[in-house]
Amino acid sequence: MAPSARVTSLEALETFKAALCEFATGARNALAGVETELARVTDWLEQQTAHWRREIQKREESLIRAKGELTLRRYSAGSGTKRDCTEQELAVARAQAALKHAQQKQEACRRWAVRLPRDMEDCRGPAWLLGGMLDSDVRQAIAFLGQKVTALEGYVAVKAGPGPAAAPAPPTNDS
């Protein structure tokens, strides 16, 4: 025969069952939030990649213009005279630095585009397992608790039996 359980409070079992239901709901919501966040990050990375691609094009055009202005400044003075090209040289240096910055950002986006899917799968694997547990194990545990609480309530009702017999009513003097 199975050992007997010492259940001292059906209310505690009901509270535990409610807490388990609340946990399952919260965990499902968290998993949905994680999936939404992963999709948001993927979209953001695609937007950043496109943004830096456009920025590289703009910055290459700016560099070409700055180099053209420098060349024009150097050779427009005619032969024999040297013109001050400091401003144009600074503009070329700024354009080169801006282009290098954009290229670094694009390279970072490229590296993340390779790495992100692997990292997302590392996240999705445990999340998938938790989702499966919520859908099967926790659901079964909640049903099991419900059945046991119902059985224990029935047991308590049988054990208590009907209340003590009602005492006869005292005679009344209506005459």
Tab-separated table of N, CA and C in Angstrom, residues 6-174:
chain	number	residue	atom	x	y	z
A	6	ARG	N	0.237	13.539	4.312
A	6	ARG	CA	-0.296	14.375	5.392
A	6	ARG	C	-0.626	15.730	4.790
A	7	VAL	N	-1.813	15.869	4.319
A	7	VAL	CA	-2.268	17.134	3.752
A	7	VAL	C	-2.949	17.895	4.867
A	8	THR	N	-2.395	19.053	5.173
A	8	THR	CA	-2.962	19.833	6.277
A	8	THR	C	-3.763	21.021	5.789
A	9	SER	N	-3.610	21.371	4.496
A	9	SER	CA	-4.335	22.537	4.007
A	9	SER	C	-4.626	22.397	2.515
A	10	LEU	N	-5.888	22.243	2.205
A	10	LEU	CA	-6.287	22.229	0.793
A	10	LEU	C	-6.092	23.612	0.190
A	11	GLU	N	-6.233	24.616	1.007
A	11	GLU	CA	-6.043	25.992	0.540
A	11	GLU	C	-4.607	26.198	0.049
A	12	ALA	N	-3.624	25.583	0.723
A	12	ALA	CA	-2.227	25.694	0.290
A	12	ALA	C	-2.043	25.043	-1.080
A	13	LEU	N	-2.701	23.909	-1.317
A	13	LEU	CA	-2.619	23.270	-2.630
A	13	LEU	C	-3.256	24.141	-3.704
A	14	GLU	N	-4.389	24.740	-3.395
A	14	GLU	CA	-5.051	25.647	-4.348
A	14	GLU	C	-4.164	26.861	-4.634
A	15	THR	N	-3.519	27.392	-3.599
A	15	THR	CA	-2.622	28.539	-3.774
A	15	THR	C	-1.436	28.150	-4.648
A	16	PHE	N	-0.886	26.950	-4.403
A	16	PHE	CA	0.233	26.475	-5.219
A	16	PHE	C	-0.192	26.296	-6.672
A	17	LYS	N	-1.362	25.732	-6.879
A	17	LYS	CA	-1.867	25.530	-8.244
A	17	LYS	C	-2.034	26.874	-8.946
A	18	ALA	N	-2.587	27.859	-8.248
A	18	ALA	CA	-2.757	29.192	-8.839
A	18	ALA	C	-1.401	29.818	-9.161
A	19	ALA	N	-0.424	29.641	-8.263
A	19	ALA	CA	0.914	30.181	-8.507
A	19	ALA	C	1.568	29.495	-9.703
A	20	LEU	N	1.352	28.200	-9.845
A	20	LEU	CA	1.901	27.467	-10.984
A	20	LEU	C	1.266	27.956	-12.284
A	21	CYS	N	-0.034	28.203	-12.270
A	21	CYS	CA	-0.713	28.749	-13.453
A	21	CYS	C	-0.156	30.131	-13.794
A	22	GLU	N	0.049	30.945	-12.775
A	22	GLU	CA	0.591	32.290	-12.983
A	22	GLU	C	2.010	32.211	-13.550
A	23	PHE	N	2.819	31.292	-13.013
A	23	PHE	CA	4.173	31.099	-13.536
A	23	PHE	C	4.130	30.702	-15.007
A	24	ALA	N	3.272	29.763	-15.349
A	24	ALA	CA	3.191	29.289	-16.733
A	24	ALA	C	2.803	30.429	-17.670
A	25	THR	N	1.849	31.246	-17.264
A	25	THR	CA	1.433	32.381	-18.087
A	25	THR	C	2.568	33.381	-18.239
A	26	GLY	N	3.223	33.689	-17.132
A	26	GLY	CA	4.345	34.628	-17.185
A	26	GLY	C	5.488	34.112	-18.038
A	27	ALA	N	5.786	32.834	-17.921
A	27	ALA	CA	6.868	32.244	-18.705
A	27	ALA	C	6.527	32.250	-20.197
A	28	ARG	N	5.278	31.938	-20.536
A	28	ARG	CA	4.872	31.978	-21.950
A	28	ARG	C	4.985	33.396	-22.495
A	29	ASN	N	4.553	34.378	-21.703
A	29	ASN	CA	4.668	35.774	-22.128
A	29	ASN	C	6.128	36.172	-22.300
A	30	ALA	N	6.989	35.722	-21.392
A	30	ALA	CA	8.414	36.031	-21.503
A	30	ALA	C	9.012	35.408	-22.765
A	31	LEU	N	8.632	34.178	-23.063
A	31	LEU	CA	9.137	33.533	-24.277
A	31	LEU	C	8.677	34.268	-25.530
A	32	ALA	N	7.436	34.716	-25.521
A	32	ALA	CA	6.939	35.499	-26.660
A	32	ALA	C	7.710	36.812	-26.766
A	33	GLY	N	8.002	37.424	-25.626
A	33	GLY	CA	8.776	38.667	-25.622
A	33	GLY	C	10.186	38.461	-26.146
A	34	VAL	N	10.800	37.342	-25.800
A	34	VAL	CA	12.144	37.032	-26.290
A	34	VAL	C	12.114	36.875	-27.803
A	35	GLU	N	11.136	36.167	-28.306
A	35	GLU	CA	11.044	35.965	-29.754
A	35	GLU	C	10.826	37.298	-30.475
A	36	THR	N	9.991	38.151	-29.900
A	36	THR	CA	9.755	39.478	-30.479
A	36	THR	C	11.034	40.295	-30.479
A	37	GLU	N	11.767	40.232	-29.387
A	37	GLU	CA	13.019	40.982	-29.280
A	37	GLU	C	14.063	40.466	-30.272
A	38	LEU	N	14.129	39.169	-30.471
A	38	LEU	CA	15.057	38.613	-31.448
A	38	LEU	C	14.714	39.094	-32.862
A	39	ALA	N	13.446	39.133	-33.170
A	39	ALA	CA	13.022	39.636	-34.485
A	39	ALA	C	13.359	41.122	-34.625
A	40	ARG	N	13.163	41.876	-33.545
A	40	ARG	CA	13.470	43.307	-33.573
A	40	ARG	C	14.964	43.541	-33.803
A	41	VAL	N	15.804	42.753	-33.135
A	41	VAL	CA	17.251	42.893	-33.298
A	41	VAL	C	17.660	42.539	-34.727
A	42	THR	N	17.074	41.509	-35.278
A	42	THR	CA	17.379	41.119	-36.657
A	42	THR	C	17.010	42.241	-37.621
A	43	ASP	N	15.825	42.807	-37.450
A	43	ASP	CA	15.403	43.919	-38.306
A	43	ASP	C	16.336	45.115	-38.152
A	44	TRP	N	16.701	45.428	-36.908
A	44	TRP	CA	17.582	46.564	-36.645
A	44	TRP	C	18.932	46.357	-37.324
A	45	LEU	N	19.478	45.147	-37.241
A	45	LEU	CA	20.769	44.877	-37.860
A	45	LEU	C	20.680	45.032	-39.378
A	46	GLU	N	19.593	44.575	-39.975
A	46	GLU	CA	19.415	44.745	-41.424
A	46	GLU	C	19.327	46.227	-41.782
A	47	GLN	N	18.627	47.002	-40.960
A	47	GLN	CA	18.531	48.450	-41.198
A	47	GLN	C	19.891	49.123	-41.070
A	48	GLN	N	20.656	48.718	-40.060
A	48	GLN	CA	21.987	49.296	-39.866
A	48	GLN	C	22.911	48.951	-41.033
A	49	THR	N	22.836	47.727	-41.510
A	49	THR	CA	23.666	47.320	-42.637
A	49	THR	C	23.350	48.173	-43.862
A	50	ALA	N	22.079	48.353	-44.139
A	50	ALA	CA	21.677	49.188	-45.279
A	50	ALA	C	22.091	50.650	-45.050
A	51	HIS	N	21.930	51.133	-43.830
A	51	HIS	CA	22.305	52.522	-43.512
A	51	HIS	C	23.787	52.760	-43.767
A	52	TRP	N	24.637	51.853	-43.270
A	52	TRP	CA	26.073	52.065	-43.434
A	52	TRP	C	26.512	51.857	-44.882
A	53	ARG	N	25.818	51.043	-45.636
A	53	ARG	CA	26.109	50.903	-47.062
A	53	ARG	C	25.862	52.239	-47.773
A	54	ARG	N	24.727	52.861	-47.447
A	54	ARG	CA	24.421	54.179	-48.039
A	54	ARG	C	25.424	55.233	-47.574
A	55	GLU	N	25.791	55.180	-46.295
A	55	GLU	CA	26.752	56.153	-45.762
A	55	GLU	C	28.110	56.017	-46.444
A	56	ILE	N	28.530	54.796	-46.721
A	56	ILE	CA	29.812	54.604	-47.409
A	56	ILE	C	29.757	55.252	-48.783
A	57	GLN	N	28.644	55.069	-49.492
A	57	GLN	CA	28.517	55.686	-50.809
A	57	GLN	C	28.597	57.213	-50.699
A	58	LYS	N	27.870	57.777	-49.733
A	58	LYS	CA	27.892	59.232	-49.552
A	58	LYS	C	29.291	59.721	-49.194
A	59	ARG	N	29.946	58.989	-48.309
A	59	ARG	CA	31.260	59.419	-47.842
A	59	ARG	C	32.334	59.223	-48.913
A	60	GLU	N	32.174	58.224	-49.761
A	60	GLU	CA	33.101	58.078	-50.889
A	60	GLU	C	32.944	59.256	-51.847
A	61	GLU	N	31.693	59.662	-52.082
A	61	GLU	CA	31.446	60.823	-52.939
A	61	GLU	C	32.024	62.090	-52.314
A	62	SER	N	31.899	62.235	-51.010
A	62	SER	CA	32.467	63.402	-50.322
A	62	SER	C	33.987	63.399	-50.429
A	63	LEU	N	34.595	62.243	-50.305
A	63	LEU	CA	36.045	62.141	-50.423
A	63	LEU	C	36.493	62.499	-51.831
A	64	ILE	N	35.769	62.020	-52.821
A	64	ILE	CA	36.118	62.348	-54.210
A	64	ILE	C	36.019	63.853	-54.432
A	65	ARG	N	34.957	64.478	-53.913
A	65	ARG	CA	34.813	65.929	-54.045
A	65	ARG	C	35.951	66.665	-53.335
A	66	ALA	N	36.271	66.200	-52.115
A	66	ALA	CA	37.340	66.865	-51.351
A	66	ALA	C	38.685	66.730	-52.075
A	67	LYS	N	38.970	65.563	-52.638
A	67	LYS	CA	40.208	65.370	-53.379
A	67	LYS	C	40.222	66.234	-54.645
A	68	GLY	N	39.072	66.339	-55.288
A	68	GLY	CA	38.966	67.184	-56.478
A	68	GLY	C	39.224	68.642	-56.145
A	69	GLU	N	38.661	69.103	-55.030
A	69	GLU	CA	38.891	70.492	-54.612
A	69	GLU	C	40.357	70.724	-54.272
A	70	LEU	N	40.985	69.746	-53.645
A	70	LEU	CA	42.414	69.863	-53.322
A	70	LEU	C	43.245	69.935	-54.596
A	71	THR	N	42.946	69.048	-55.540
A	71	THR	CA	43.686	69.050	-56.811
A	71	THR	C	43.482	70.367	-57.539
A	72	LEU	N	42.260	70.823	-57.581
A	72	LEU	CA	41.945	72.086	-58.241
A	72	LEU	C	42.689	73.230	-57.577
A	73	ARG	N	42.722	73.235	-56.271
A	73	ARG	CA	43.394	74.294	-55.532
A	73	ARG	C	44.903	74.265	-55.796
A	74	ARG	N	45.484	73.078	-55.835
A	74	ARG	CA	46.928	72.944	-56.040
A	74	ARG	C	47.358	73.422	-57.422
A	75	TYR	N	46.572	73.108	-58.430
A	75	TYR	CA	47.019	73.374	-59.800
A	75	TYR	C	46.342	74.555	-60.467
A	76	SER	N	45.464	75.248	-59.758
A	76	SER	CA	44.793	76.391	-60.384
A	76	SER	C	45.601	77.668	-60.247
A	77	ALA	N	46.607	77.687	-59.428
A	77	ALA	CA	47.398	78.899	-59.217
A	77	ALA	C	48.321	79.175	-60.391
A	78	GLY	N	48.508	78.205	-61.213
A	78	GLY	CA	49.415	78.375	-62.326
A	78	GLY	C	50.796	77.883	-61.934
A	79	SER	N	51.702	77.996	-62.850
A	79	SER	CA	53.036	77.464	-62.577
A	79	SER	C	53.854	78.455	-61.765
A	80	GLY	N	54.633	77.894	-60.898
A	80	GLY	CA	55.570	78.710	-60.144
A	80	GLY	C	55.038	79.230	-58.818
A	81	THR	N	53.757	79.356	-58.634
A	81	THR	CA	53.250	79.861	-57.364
A	81	THR	C	52.605	78.720	-56.591
A	82	LYS	N	52.804	78.744	-55.337
A	82	LYS	CA	52.259	77.705	-54.450
A	82	LYS	C	51.123	78.343	-53.668
A	83	ARG	N	49.931	77.720	-53.707
A	83	ARG	CA	48.785	78.239	-52.953
A	83	ARG	C	48.630	77.452	-51.670
A	84	ASP	N	48.030	78.068	-50.675
A	84	ASP	CA	47.767	77.404	-49.401
A	84	ASP	C	46.610	76.416	-49.592
A	85	CYS	N	46.869	75.143	-49.334
A	85	CYS	CA	45.874	74.074	-49.531
A	85	CYS	C	45.498	73.436	-48.202
A	86	THR	N	45.817	74.069	-47.091
A	86	THR	CA	45.595	73.476	-45.777
A	86	THR	C	44.124	73.123	-45.559
A	87	GLU	N	43.261	74.021	-45.912
A	87	GLU	CA	41.826	73.777	-45.700
A	87	GLU	C	41.350	72.570	-46.504
A	88	GLN	N	41.776	72.461	-47.755
A	88	GLN	CA	41.377	71.345	-48.600
A	88	GLN	C	41.997	70.029	-48.114
A	89	GLU	N	43.250	70.097	-47.632
A	89	GLU	CA	43.885	68.894	-47.092
A	89	GLU	C	43.162	68.407	-45.833
A	90	LEU	N	42.738	69.352	-44.996
A	90	LEU	CA	41.962	68.982	-43.808
A	90	LEU	C	40.618	68.373	-44.203
A	91	ALA	N	40.007	68.919	-45.248
A	91	ALA	CA	38.728	68.377	-45.717
A	91	ALA	C	38.912	66.951	-46.239
A	92	VAL	N	40.024	66.694	-46.939
A	92	VAL	CA	40.310	65.342	-47.429
A	92	VAL	C	40.527	64.408	-46.236
A	93	ALA	N	41.275	64.845	-45.229
A	93	ALA	CA	41.534	64.010	-44.055
A	93	ALA	C	40.230	63.706	-43.312
A	94	ARG	N	39.355	64.701	-43.180
A	94	ARG	CA	38.061	64.467	-42.516
A	94	ARG	C	37.211	63.498	-43.322
A	95	ALA	N	37.214	63.650	-44.622
A	95	ALA	CA	36.426	62.759	-45.482
A	95	ALA	C	36.969	61.325	-45.413
A	96	GLN	N	38.281	61.183	-45.368
A	96	GLN	CA	38.877	59.846	-45.248
A	96	GLN	C	38.528	59.210	-43.897
A	97	ALA	N	38.591	60.011	-42.827
A	97	ALA	CA	38.251	59.492	-41.494
A	97	ALA	C	36.777	59.097	-41.432
A	98	ALA	N	35.907	59.916	-42.034
A	98	ALA	CA	34.475	59.602	-42.036
A	98	ALA	C	34.205	58.324	-42.829
A	99	LEU	N	34.899	58.169	-43.951
A	99	LEU	CA	34.737	56.955	-44.765
A	99	LEU	C	35.240	55.737	-43.995
A	100	LYS	N	36.380	55.870	-43.343
A	100	LYS	CA	36.922	54.754	-42.567
A	100	LYS	C	35.957	54.370	-41.447
A	101	HIS	N	35.367	55.348	-40.778
A	101	HIS	CA	34.397	55.090	-39.711
A	101	HIS	C	33.198	54.301	-40.255
A	102	ALA	N	32.672	54.741	-41.380
A	102	ALA	CA	31.520	54.054	-41.986
A	102	ALA	C	31.888	52.634	-42.398
A	103	GLN	N	33.099	52.451	-42.919
A	103	GLN	CA	33.531	51.112	-43.311
A	103	GLN	C	33.673	50.205	-42.089
A	104	GLN	N	34.159	50.759	-40.986
A	104	GLN	CA	34.257	49.974	-39.757
A	104	GLN	C	32.872	49.572	-39.259
A	105	LYS	N	31.920	50.491	-39.334
A	105	LYS	CA	30.552	50.180	-38.908
A	105	LYS	C	29.934	49.110	-39.806
A	106	GLN	N	30.189	49.225	-41.107
A	106	GLN	CA	29.661	48.216	-42.026
A	106	GLN	C	30.299	46.855	-41.743
A	107	GLU	N	31.587	46.832	-41.437
A	107	GLU	CA	32.264	45.573	-41.119
A	107	GLU	C	31.692	44.975	-39.834
A	108	ALA	N	31.406	45.814	-38.844
A	108	ALA	CA	30.795	45.325	-37.600
A	108	ALA	C	29.417	44.727	-37.897
A	109	CYS	N	28.652	45.372	-38.750
A	109	CYS	CA	27.336	44.831	-39.134
A	109	CYS	C	27.492	43.495	-39.842
A	110	ARG	N	28.496	43.388	-40.694
A	110	ARG	CA	28.722	42.136	-41.406
A	110	ARG	C	29.084	41.015	-40.425
A	111	ARG	N	29.976	41.326	-39.464
A	111	ARG	CA	30.349	40.309	-38.467
A	111	ARG	C	29.131	39.882	-37.656
A	112	TRP	N	28.296	40.844	-37.256
A	112	TRP	CA	27.106	40.504	-36.464
A	112	TRP	C	26.087	39.742	-37.298
A	113	ALA	N	26.027	40.041	-38.586
A	113	ALA	CA	25.085	39.312	-39.450
A	113	ALA	C	25.466	37.844	-39.537
A	114	VAL	N	26.762	37.544	-39.408
A	114	VAL	CA	27.218	36.154	-39.407
A	114	VAL	C	26.985	35.527	-38.031
A	115	ARG	N	27.282	36.288	-36.988
A	115	ARG	CA	27.240	35.740	-35.628
A	115	ARG	C	25.820	35.670	-35.046
A	116	LEU	N	24.986	36.634	-35.355
A	116	LEU	CA	23.664	36.732	-34.739
A	116	LEU	C	22.804	35.483	-34.918
A	117	PRO	N	22.708	34.908	-36.099
A	117	PRO	CA	21.869	33.697	-36.226
A	117	PRO	C	22.317	32.556	-35.310
A	118	ARG	N	23.629	32.389	-35.158
A	118	ARG	CA	24.116	31.333	-34.253
A	118	ARG	C	23.740	31.657	-32.809
A	119	ASP	N	23.937	32.909	-32.422
A	119	ASP	CA	23.599	33.301	-31.056
A	119	ASP	C	22.097	33.187	-30.805
A	120	MET	N	21.304	33.500	-31.818
A	120	MET	CA	19.857	33.390	-31.667
A	120	MET	C	19.446	31.929	-31.490
A	121	GLU	N	20.088	31.034	-32.212
A	121	GLU	CA	19.771	29.613	-32.051
A	121	GLU	C	20.183	29.124	-30.670
A	122	ASP	N	21.297	29.660	-30.145
A	122	ASP	CA	21.710	29.312	-28.783
A	122	ASP	C	20.654	29.752	-27.769
A	123	CYS	N	19.960	30.824	-28.070
A	123	CYS	CA	18.885	31.323	-27.193
A	123	CYS	C	17.591	30.542	-27.423
A	124	ARG	N	17.300	30.271	-28.680
A	124	ARG	CA	16.035	29.604	-29.001
A	124	ARG	C	15.984	28.161	-28.521
A	125	GLY	N	17.119	27.485	-28.468
A	125	GLY	CA	17.127	26.090	-28.034
A	125	GLY	C	16.557	25.921	-26.632
A	126	PRO	N	17.139	26.587	-25.628
A	126	PRO	CA	16.570	26.477	-24.275
A	126	PRO	C	15.152	27.043	-24.187
A	127	ALA	N	14.883	28.098	-24.951
A	127	ALA	CA	13.527	28.661	-24.930
A	127	ALA	C	12.525	27.646	-25.474
A	128	TRP	N	12.923	26.925	-26.511
A	128	TRP	CA	12.051	25.901	-27.078
A	128	TRP	C	11.795	24.802	-26.050
A	129	LEU	N	12.859	24.409	-25.333
A	129	LEU	CA	12.693	23.379	-24.300
A	129	LEU	C	11.759	23.859	-23.189
A	130	LEU	N	11.923	25.108	-22.766
A	130	LEU	CA	11.036	25.658	-21.739
A	130	LEU	C	9.599	25.714	-22.238
A	131	GLY	N	9.417	26.127	-23.485
A	131	GLY	CA	8.068	26.158	-24.062
A	131	GLY	C	7.435	24.779	-24.090
A	132	GLY	N	8.231	23.769	-24.430
A	132	GLY	CA	7.718	22.397	-24.429
A	132	GLY	C	7.342	21.944	-23.033
A	133	MET	N	8.173	22.323	-22.067
A	133	MET	CA	7.870	21.961	-20.683
A	133	MET	C	6.578	22.651	-20.219
A	134	LEU	N	6.417	23.905	-20.602
A	134	LEU	CA	5.204	24.629	-20.213
A	134	LEU	C	3.969	24.006	-20.850
A	135	ASP	N	4.116	23.579	-22.096
A	135	ASP	CA	2.975	23.013	-22.805
A	135	ASP	C	2.620	21.601	-22.356
A	136	SER	N	3.587	20.865	-21.843
A	136	SER	CA	3.276	19.490	-21.449
A	136	SER	C	3.374	19.294	-19.938
A	137	ASP	N	4.552	19.399	-19.390
A	137	ASP	CA	4.758	19.068	-17.983
A	137	ASP	C	3.959	19.953	-17.031
A	138	VAL	N	4.044	21.261	-17.248
A	138	VAL	CA	3.347	22.174	-16.325
A	138	VAL	C	1.834	22.021	-16.483
A	139	ARG	N	1.375	21.872	-17.717
A	139	ARG	CA	-0.061	21.677	-17.948
A	139	ARG	C	-0.542	20.402	-17.258
A	140	GLN	N	0.243	19.327	-17.355
A	140	GLN	CA	-0.111	18.070	-16.683
A	140	GLN	C	-0.081	18.243	-15.166
A	141	ALA	N	0.907	18.974	-14.659
A	141	ALA	CA	1.001	19.198	-13.209
A	141	ALA	C	-0.207	19.973	-12.707
A	142	ILE	N	-0.641	20.960	-13.456
A	142	ILE	CA	-1.815	21.748	-13.054
A	142	ILE	C	-3.057	20.864	-13.047
A	143	ALA	N	-3.210	20.039	-14.070
A	143	ALA	CA	-4.361	19.125	-14.125
A	143	ALA	C	-4.295	18.122	-12.978
A	144	PHE	N	-3.105	17.589	-12.704
A	144	PHE	CA	-2.919	16.639	-11.617
A	144	PHE	C	-3.286	17.272	-10.274
A	145	LEU	N	-2.813	18.487	-10.048
A	145	LEU	CA	-3.156	19.177	-8.795
A	145	LEU	C	-4.665	19.385	-8.683
A	146	GLY	N	-5.279	19.769	-9.793
A	146	GLY	CA	-6.733	19.952	-9.775
A	146	GLY	C	-7.466	18.682	-9.404
A	147	GLN	N	-7.033	17.559	-9.981
A	147	GLN	CA	-7.658	16.271	-9.663
A	147	GLN	C	-7.461	15.906	-8.200
A	148	LYS	N	-6.270	16.113	-7.695
A	148	LYS	CA	-5.974	15.735	-6.306
A	148	LYS	C	-6.727	16.624	-5.323
A	149	VAL	N	-6.841	17.896	-5.632
A	149	VAL	CA	-7.595	18.792	-4.748
A	149	VAL	C	-9.060	18.363	-4.722
A	150	THR	N	-9.608	18.024	-5.900
A	150	THR	CA	-10.996	17.565	-5.965
A	150	THR	C	-11.164	16.277	-5.166
A	151	ALA	N	-10.230	15.354	-5.318
A	151	ALA	CA	-10.311	14.081	-4.581
A	151	ALA	C	-10.207	14.324	-3.076
A	152	LEU	N	-9.293	15.205	-2.678
A	152	LEU	CA	-9.138	15.487	-1.243
A	152	LEU	C	-10.365	16.199	-0.671
A	153	GLU	N	-10.957	17.071	-1.446
A	153	GLU	CA	-12.186	17.737	-0.983
A	153	GLU	C	-13.293	16.715	-0.784
A	154	GLY	N	-13.389	15.762	-1.719
A	154	GLY	CA	-14.369	14.688	-1.573
A	154	GLY	C	-14.081	13.842	-0.350
A	155	TYR	N	-12.813	13.553	-0.098
A	155	TYR	CA	-12.420	12.772	1.063
A	155	TYR	C	-12.771	13.502	2.355
A	156	VAL	N	-12.495	14.781	2.397
A	156	VAL	CA	-12.809	15.575	3.597
A	156	VAL	C	-14.314	15.600	3.815
A	157	ALA	N	-15.094	15.713	2.739
A	157	ALA	CA	-16.552	15.757	2.867
A	157	ALA	C	-17.083	14.425	3.391
A	158	VAL	N	-16.515	13.312	2.927
A	158	VAL	CA	-16.958	11.993	3.386
A	158	VAL	C	-16.549	11.781	4.831
A	159	LYS	N	-15.328	12.131	5.170
A	159	LYS	CA	-14.815	11.917	6.519
A	159	LYS	C	-15.602	12.737	7.536
A	160	ALA	N	-15.963	13.949	7.165
A	160	ALA	CA	-16.711	14.795	8.082
A	160	ALA	C	-18.129	14.267	8.234
A	161	GLY	N	-18.668	13.688	7.163
A	161	GLY	CA	-20.018	13.124	7.227
A	161	GLY	C	-21.050	14.212	7.503
A	162	PRO	N	-22.273	13.785	7.616
A	162	PRO	CA	-23.291	14.802	7.895
A	162	PRO	C	-23.072	15.333	9.299
A	163	GLY	N	-23.466	16.522	9.528
A	163	GLY	CA	-23.281	17.174	10.829
A	163	GLY	C	-24.079	16.448	11.901
A	164	PRO	N	-23.881	16.801	13.169
A	164	PRO	CA	-24.623	16.154	14.254
A	164	PRO	C	-26.118	16.318	14.038
A	165	ALA	N	-26.854	15.337	14.506
A	165	ALA	CA	-28.309	15.370	14.336
A	165	ALA	C	-28.851	16.610	15.026
A	166	ALA	N	-29.806	17.181	14.386
A	166	ALA	CA	-30.387	18.402	14.950
A	166	ALA	C	-31.199	18.055	16.184
A	167	ALA	N	-31.018	18.840	17.184
A	167	ALA	CA	-31.785	18.621	18.435
A	167	ALA	C	-33.239	18.977	18.193
A	168	PRO	N	-34.169	18.254	18.823
A	168	PRO	CA	-35.584	18.576	18.585
A	168	PRO	C	-35.877	19.973	19.110
A	169	ALA	N	-36.751	20.617	18.445
A	169	ALA	CA	-37.130	21.993	18.825
A	169	ALA	C	-37.922	21.949	20.125
A	170	PRO	N	-37.690	22.901	20.994
A	170	PRO	CA	-38.454	22.926	22.252
A	170	PRO	C	-39.928	23.174	21.959
A	171	PRO	N	-40.812	22.605	22.794
A	171	PRO	CA	-42.259	22.792	22.563
A	171	PRO	C	-42.619	24.259	22.787
A	172	THR	N	-43.558	24.676	22.006
A	172	THR	CA	-44.022	26.069	22.124
A	172	THR	C	-45.396	26.097	22.765
A	173	ASN	N	-45.689	27.105	23.499
A	173	ASN	CA	-46.982	27.303	24.129
A	173	ASN	C	-47.810	28.225	23.288
A	174	ASP	N	-48.580	27.663	22.398
A	174	ASP	CA	-49.409	28.479	21.525
A	174	ASP	C	-50.829	28.572	22.064
